[in-house]
Tab-separated table of C-alpha atoms and ligand atoms in Angstrom:
chain	number	residue	atom	x	y	z
A	1	MET	CA	-65.789	-17.695	-13.495
A	2	SER	CA	-64.381	-18.377	-9.623
A	3	ILE	CA	-62.936	-21.544	-10.520
A	4	GLY	CA	-61.087	-19.110	-13.819
A	5	VAL	CA	-59.990	-16.862	-10.260
A	6	ASN	CA	-58.972	-20.204	-8.533
A	7	PHE	CA	-56.878	-21.081	-11.289
A	8	TRP	CA	-55.538	-18.059	-12.199
A	9	VAL	CA	-54.416	-17.607	-8.027
A	10	LYS	CA	-52.347	-20.866	-8.220
A	11	LYS	CA	-50.434	-20.189	-11.332
A	12	GLN	CA	-49.128	-16.999	-9.724
A	13	ALA	CA	-48.653	-19.410	-6.518
A	14	ILE	CA	-46.875	-21.666	-7.815
A	15	ARG	CA	-45.486	-18.664	-10.236
A	16	VAL	CA	-43.665	-17.104	-6.503
A	17	ILE	CA	-43.185	-20.475	-4.976
A	18	ILE	CA	-40.093	-20.979	-8.282
A	19	TYR	CA	-38.878	-17.534	-8.097
A	20	ILE	CA	-37.959	-17.491	-4.475
A	21	MET	CA	-36.623	-21.459	-4.684
A	22	VAL	CA	-34.068	-19.890	-7.516
A	23	ILE	CA	-33.684	-16.871	-5.700
A	24	THR	CA	-32.735	-18.981	-2.321
A	25	SER	CA	-30.592	-21.599	-4.369
A	26	ILE	CA	-28.874	-18.635	-5.991
A	27	SER	CA	-27.801	-16.568	-3.409
A	28	ILE	CA	-27.319	-19.909	-1.347
A	29	LEU	CA	-24.549	-20.361	-4.343
A	30	GLY	CA	-22.773	-17.224	-3.962
A	31	ASN	CA	-23.116	-17.580	0.210
A	32	LEU	CA	-20.211	-20.912	-0.817
A	33	LYS	CA	-18.075	-19.411	-3.430
A	34	TYR	CA	-18.313	-16.221	-1.184
A	35	ASN	CA	-16.746	-18.020	1.070
A	36	GLU	CA	-14.581	-19.965	-1.034
A	37	PHE	CA	-12.097	-17.174	-2.348
A	38	SER	CA	-12.857	-14.984	1.015
A	39	ASN	CA	-8.891	-14.863	2.019
A	40	SER	CA	-8.249	-13.356	-0.973
A	41	LYS	CA	-8.764	-9.540	-1.355
A	42	VAL	CA	-7.792	-9.743	-5.230
A	43	ASN	CA	-11.045	-12.909	-5.663
A	44	ARG	CA	-13.032	-11.468	-3.024
A	45	LEU	CA	-14.089	-9.176	-5.864
A	46	MET	CA	-14.926	-11.107	-8.795
A	47	VAL	CA	-17.873	-13.297	-7.181
A	48	ILE	CA	-20.284	-11.634	-6.621
A	49	ASN	CA	-23.436	-12.628	-4.963
A	50	PRO	CA	-26.509	-11.189	-4.794
A	51	CYS	CA	-27.311	-10.875	-1.389
A	52	GLN	CA	-23.032	-8.423	-1.378
A	53	TRP	CA	-24.816	-5.877	-3.348
A	54	HIS	CA	-26.045	-3.364	-0.241
A	55	MET	CA	-21.895	-3.493	-0.320
A	56	PHE	CA	-21.631	-1.995	-3.391
A	57	LYS	CA	-24.235	0.380	-3.178
A	58	ASN	CA	-21.990	1.696	-0.322
A	59	LYS	CA	-19.576	3.782	-2.483
A	60	ASN	CA	-16.420	3.108	0.445
A	61	PHE	CA	-16.207	-0.019	0.417
A	62	PHE	CA	-16.170	0.012	-3.287
A	63	ALA	CA	-13.713	2.435	-3.841
A	64	THR	CA	-11.252	1.036	-1.262
A	65	ASN	CA	-11.427	-2.310	-2.063
A	66	MET	CA	-11.238	-2.241	-5.911
A	67	ILE	CA	-8.566	0.409	-5.162
A	68	THR	CA	-5.993	-1.329	-3.379
A	69	THR	CA	-7.346	-4.790	-5.355
A	70	PHE	CA	-6.724	-3.526	-9.154
A	71	ASP	CA	-3.547	-0.845	-7.618
A	72	LYS	CA	-2.079	-4.157	-6.521
A	73	ILE	CA	-2.483	-5.600	-10.083
A	74	LYS	CA	-1.676	-2.418	-11.520
A	75	ASN	CA	1.595	-2.050	-10.203
A	76	VAL	CA	2.860	-5.263	-11.144
A	77	THR	CA	3.445	-3.070	-14.642
A	78	SER	CA	2.700	-0.054	-14.884
A	79	ASN	CA	4.928	3.051	-13.152
A	80	PRO	CA	2.549	5.161	-10.892
A	81	MET	CA	5.320	8.025	-11.676
A	82	LYS	CA	3.091	7.847	-15.205
A	83	GLN	CA	-0.112	9.588	-13.543
A	84	LYS	CA	-1.394	12.455	-14.821
A	85	GLY	CA	-0.534	15.332	-12.365
A	86	LYS	CA	0.930	16.518	-9.271
A	87	LYS	CA	1.820	13.651	-7.256
A	88	ALA	CA	3.224	13.341	-3.721
A	89	PHE	CA	4.565	9.898	-3.028
A	90	LEU	CA	5.302	9.915	0.843
A	91	THR	CA	7.892	7.209	1.553
A	92	PHE	CA	9.455	6.080	5.208
A	93	ASP	CA	12.385	4.276	5.385
A	94	ASP	CA	14.161	2.077	7.515
A	95	GLY	CA	11.597	0.619	10.109
A	96	PRO	CA	9.569	-0.134	11.257
A	97	SER	CA	9.399	1.924	14.760
A	98	GLY	CA	7.538	0.558	18.024
A	99	ASN	CA	7.800	3.990	19.663
A	100	ILE	CA	7.937	6.314	16.008
A	101	THR	CA	6.099	4.443	13.060
A	102	PRO	CA	2.313	4.086	14.848
A	103	LYS	CA	2.296	7.908	15.562
A	104	ILE	CA	2.627	8.179	11.655
A	105	LEU	CA	0.100	5.437	10.937
A	106	GLU	CA	-1.696	7.620	13.413
A	107	ILE	CA	-1.336	11.209	11.354
A	108	LEU	CA	-2.029	9.709	7.972
A	109	LYS	CA	-4.830	7.959	9.004
A	110	GLU	CA	-5.561	11.240	10.259
A	111	LYS	CA	-5.083	12.941	7.054
A	112	LYS	CA	-6.642	10.482	4.763
A	113	ILE	CA	-3.232	9.899	3.338
A	114	LYS	CA	-1.335	6.818	1.771
A	115	ALA	CA	2.119	6.366	1.820
A	116	THR	CA	5.242	4.132	0.839
A	117	PHE	CA	7.200	2.151	3.711
A	118	PHE	CA	10.245	0.699	2.440
A	119	LEU	CA	11.181	-1.703	5.681
A	120	VAL	CA	14.286	-3.525	6.924
A	121	GLY	CA	13.883	-6.925	7.108
A	122	LEU	CA	15.480	-7.685	11.203
A	123	ASN	CA	13.101	-4.467	11.667
A	124	ILE	CA	10.129	-6.412	10.134
A	125	LYS	CA	11.315	-9.411	12.447
A	126	ALA	CA	10.860	-7.326	15.820
A	127	TYR	CA	7.845	-5.842	14.701
A	128	PRO	CA	5.343	-8.642	12.769
A	129	ASN	CA	2.322	-6.948	13.554
A	130	LEU	CA	3.516	-2.602	12.863
A	131	VAL	CA	4.020	-4.495	9.684
A	132	LYS	CA	0.510	-5.875	8.833
A	133	ARG	CA	-1.086	-2.571	9.849
A	134	GLU	CA	0.913	-0.449	7.402
A	135	TYR	CA	-0.079	-3.162	4.731
A	136	GLU	CA	-3.817	-3.657	6.468
A	137	GLU	CA	-4.213	0.573	6.025
A	138	GLY	CA	-3.529	0.271	2.747
A	139	HIS	CA	-0.009	1.686	2.300
A	140	SER	CA	2.315	-0.118	0.172
A	141	ILE	CA	5.526	-2.085	1.632
A	142	GLY	CA	8.903	-1.829	0.224
A	143	ASN	CA	12.098	-3.910	0.645
A	144	HIS	CA	15.021	-1.655	2.025
A	145	SER	CA	17.517	-4.565	3.029
A	146	TYR	CA	17.388	-6.320	5.537
A	147	THR	CA	20.472	-5.289	7.300
A	148	HIS	CA	21.003	-1.924	6.379
A	149	GLU	CA	25.053	-2.575	6.654
A	150	TYR	CA	26.110	-1.049	3.282
A	151	LYS	CA	29.072	-2.892	3.463
A	152	LYS	CA	27.909	-5.966	3.705
A	153	ILE	CA	24.398	-5.225	1.376
A	154	TYR	CA	27.468	-4.512	-1.776
A	155	ALA	CA	30.271	-7.118	-0.593
A	156	ASN	CA	29.405	-8.698	-3.920
A	157	MET	CA	26.279	-10.161	-6.252
A	158	ASN	CA	25.661	-12.560	-3.989
A	159	SER	CA	25.832	-11.037	-0.866
A	160	PHE	CA	22.944	-7.888	-2.524
A	161	LEU	CA	20.643	-11.043	-3.511
A	162	ASN	CA	20.335	-12.563	-0.117
A	163	GLU	CA	20.013	-8.748	1.481
A	164	VAL	CA	16.821	-8.587	-0.818
A	165	ASN	CA	15.204	-11.996	-1.014
A	166	SER	CA	15.608	-12.484	2.717
A	167	THR	CA	13.455	-8.961	3.348
A	168	ASP	CA	11.525	-10.564	0.687
A	169	SER	CA	10.786	-14.061	2.259
A	170	ALA	CA	10.649	-11.701	6.475
A	171	ILE	CA	7.352	-9.385	4.324
A	172	LYS	CA	5.812	-12.391	3.026
A	173	SER	CA	6.313	-14.924	6.529
A	174	VAL	CA	4.157	-11.432	7.413
A	175	LEU	CA	1.553	-10.961	4.808
A	176	GLY	CA	1.352	-14.166	3.209
A	177	ASP	CA	1.854	-14.617	-0.579
A	178	LYS	CA	-0.879	-11.946	-0.892
A	179	TYR	CA	2.256	-9.480	-0.921
A	180	ILE	CA	3.296	-9.590	-5.033
A	181	LYS	CA	4.647	-6.256	-4.741
A	182	LYS	CA	7.994	-5.776	-5.554
A	183	ILE	CA	9.605	-2.529	-5.320
A	184	PHE	CA	12.836	-1.858	-3.883
A	185	ARG	CA	15.329	1.362	-1.949
A	186	PHE	CA	18.537	0.825	-2.279
A	187	PRO	CA	20.100	1.639	1.049
A	188	GLY	CA	21.728	5.620	0.697
A	189	GLY	CA	20.391	5.735	-2.592
A	190	ALA	CA	21.439	4.328	-5.861
A	191	PHE	CA	21.606	7.118	-8.350
A	192	ASP	CA	23.860	6.540	-10.690
A	193	ARG	CA	25.536	3.991	-8.890
A	194	TYR	CA	24.899	-0.060	-9.185
A	195	GLY	CA	24.110	-0.576	-12.796
A	196	ASP	CA	24.662	-4.240	-12.255
A	197	TYR	CA	22.386	-4.679	-9.069
A	198	LYS	CA	19.835	-2.584	-11.063
A	199	LYS	CA	19.668	-4.989	-13.789
A	200	ALA	CA	19.561	-7.858	-11.395
A	201	LEU	CA	16.929	-6.329	-9.653
A	202	LYS	CA	15.398	-5.937	-13.005
A	203	ALA	CA	15.154	-9.762	-13.715
A	204	GLU	CA	14.038	-10.704	-9.481
A	205	GLY	CA	10.529	-8.287	-11.497
A	206	TYR	CA	11.737	-5.146	-9.054
A	207	GLN	CA	10.652	-1.826	-9.294
A	208	PHE	CA	12.703	0.526	-7.113
A	209	TYR	CA	12.937	4.355	-6.500
A	210	ASP	CA	14.928	7.233	-5.161
A	211	TRP	CA	13.560	9.941	-4.527
A	212	ASN	CA	13.960	14.140	-5.258
A	213	CYS	CA	12.725	15.326	-2.474
A	214	LEU	CA	13.514	15.131	1.496
A	215	ASN	CA	13.427	16.880	4.878
A	216	GLY	CA	16.202	16.430	6.045
A	217	ASP	CA	15.623	14.388	9.091
A	218	ALA	CA	19.193	12.251	8.038
A	219	GLU	CA	21.475	15.077	7.986
A	220	GLY	CA	21.186	14.476	12.076
A	221	LEU	CA	20.047	13.733	14.984
A	222	ASN	CA	16.612	15.174	16.308
A	223	VAL	CA	16.780	17.699	14.032
A	224	PRO	CA	13.954	20.598	14.495
A	225	LYS	CA	10.528	20.306	13.187
A	226	GLU	CA	10.958	23.427	11.166
A	227	LYS	CA	13.945	22.581	9.399
A	228	LEU	CA	13.014	19.808	8.405
A	229	ILE	CA	9.684	21.332	6.934
A	230	ASN	CA	12.379	23.930	5.398
A	231	ARG	CA	13.444	21.093	3.614
A	232	ILE	CA	11.127	20.663	2.198
A	233	LYS	CA	9.420	23.417	0.495
A	234	ASN	CA	13.345	23.450	-0.915
A	235	THR	CA	14.091	20.770	-2.039
A	236	VAL	CA	9.614	20.487	-3.712
A	237	GLY	CA	11.106	22.636	-6.342
A	238	ASN	CA	8.132	22.757	-9.235
A	239	GLN	CA	8.720	19.251	-9.529
A	240	GLU	CA	5.217	17.345	-10.507
A	241	LYS	CA	6.054	14.606	-8.929
A	242	ILE	CA	7.779	14.196	-5.700
A	243	ILE	CA	9.623	10.971	-4.100
A	244	ILE	CA	9.836	12.005	-0.019
A	245	LEU	CA	12.386	10.830	1.506
A	246	MET	CA	11.523	10.509	5.640
A	247	HIS	CA	12.771	8.255	8.283
A	248	ASP	CA	10.510	6.323	10.671
A	249	MET	CA	13.254	4.417	12.478
A	250	GLU	CA	13.244	5.632	16.271
A	251	THR	CA	15.369	8.628	16.731
A	252	LYS	CA	12.895	10.020	14.532
A	253	LYS	CA	10.478	12.168	16.780
A	254	THR	CA	10.959	14.934	15.033
A	255	THR	CA	9.992	13.730	11.928
A	256	TYR	CA	6.031	13.127	12.918
A	257	GLU	CA	6.511	15.756	14.399
A	258	ALA	CA	6.975	17.864	11.038
A	259	LEU	CA	4.362	15.246	9.673
A	260	PRO	CA	1.617	17.085	9.520
A	261	GLU	CA	2.342	20.185	7.914
A	262	ILE	CA	4.530	18.880	5.360
A	263	ILE	CA	1.612	17.066	4.458
A	264	ASP	CA	-0.517	20.785	4.619
A	265	TYR	CA	2.170	22.324	2.292
A	266	LEU	CA	2.058	19.756	-0.184
A	267	THR	CA	-1.551	19.480	-0.394
A	268	ASN	CA	-1.819	23.463	-0.418
A	269	GLN	CA	0.774	23.179	-3.119
A	270	GLY	CA	-1.606	20.774	-6.043
A	271	TYR	CA	-0.090	17.436	-4.952
A	272	GLU	CA	-2.536	14.658	-4.851
A	273	PHE	CA	-0.832	11.467	-2.442
A	274	ALA	CA	0.124	8.350	-4.113
A	275	THR	CA	1.470	5.201	-3.351
A	276	LEU	CA	4.296	3.667	-5.221
B	1	ZN	ZN1	18.059	3.798	4.901
């Protein structure tokens, strides 16, 4: 009887040891893999080590990382305008600027809203840390030419593509190759113009976006806050999808002053915020 019990205890002990060894090996292997890919957000989620399951239990970690990752992949081919329901796309052009962009980022963080920034190459060179911050805080980054000088940009096809490509290089010099989004906003807007340039952009894999709603902050210097809010209310109309044009260049102080009320107004109108 006692021999039988001893044998059973030994057998159980060996089982436990083998079990511990297997778990440890899986965990070590998993860690190696995880570290190998930890520089890449896209790959990180494809390697799940048992020790990191707790992160997946944490809803916020899961939501932020999964949504960011899949959005990045999805946006390469799909059109965000086809999302269901009332959507508002806040867009800020011409930045970053050292004084206005940080204030706008603070408001967006406070309101837990993601926006789209169409950047000018020269300003990317001047404020690389703000570009990094925009990206790391989950906002979408787009191309808005290198110089923003209409005469230069629209001189000819060569000049146009040079403006687009040098801005793309500037963004990649800050964000690295993890920046895969190809979205463009024509300085001054395209609407029914620039057919050849549009074709060239599409051939390069770009999506371009004009706007159908605006705060009017480009219609003068220091346009009063109330006027900006009213311009939004008047241009929203009954549109289900609104792409809102705003600017975060250094003279646009009233743009960030009006932003919290604009966000609240759109939320009350039933819009959800999304990025391009
Ligand atoms: Zn612009």
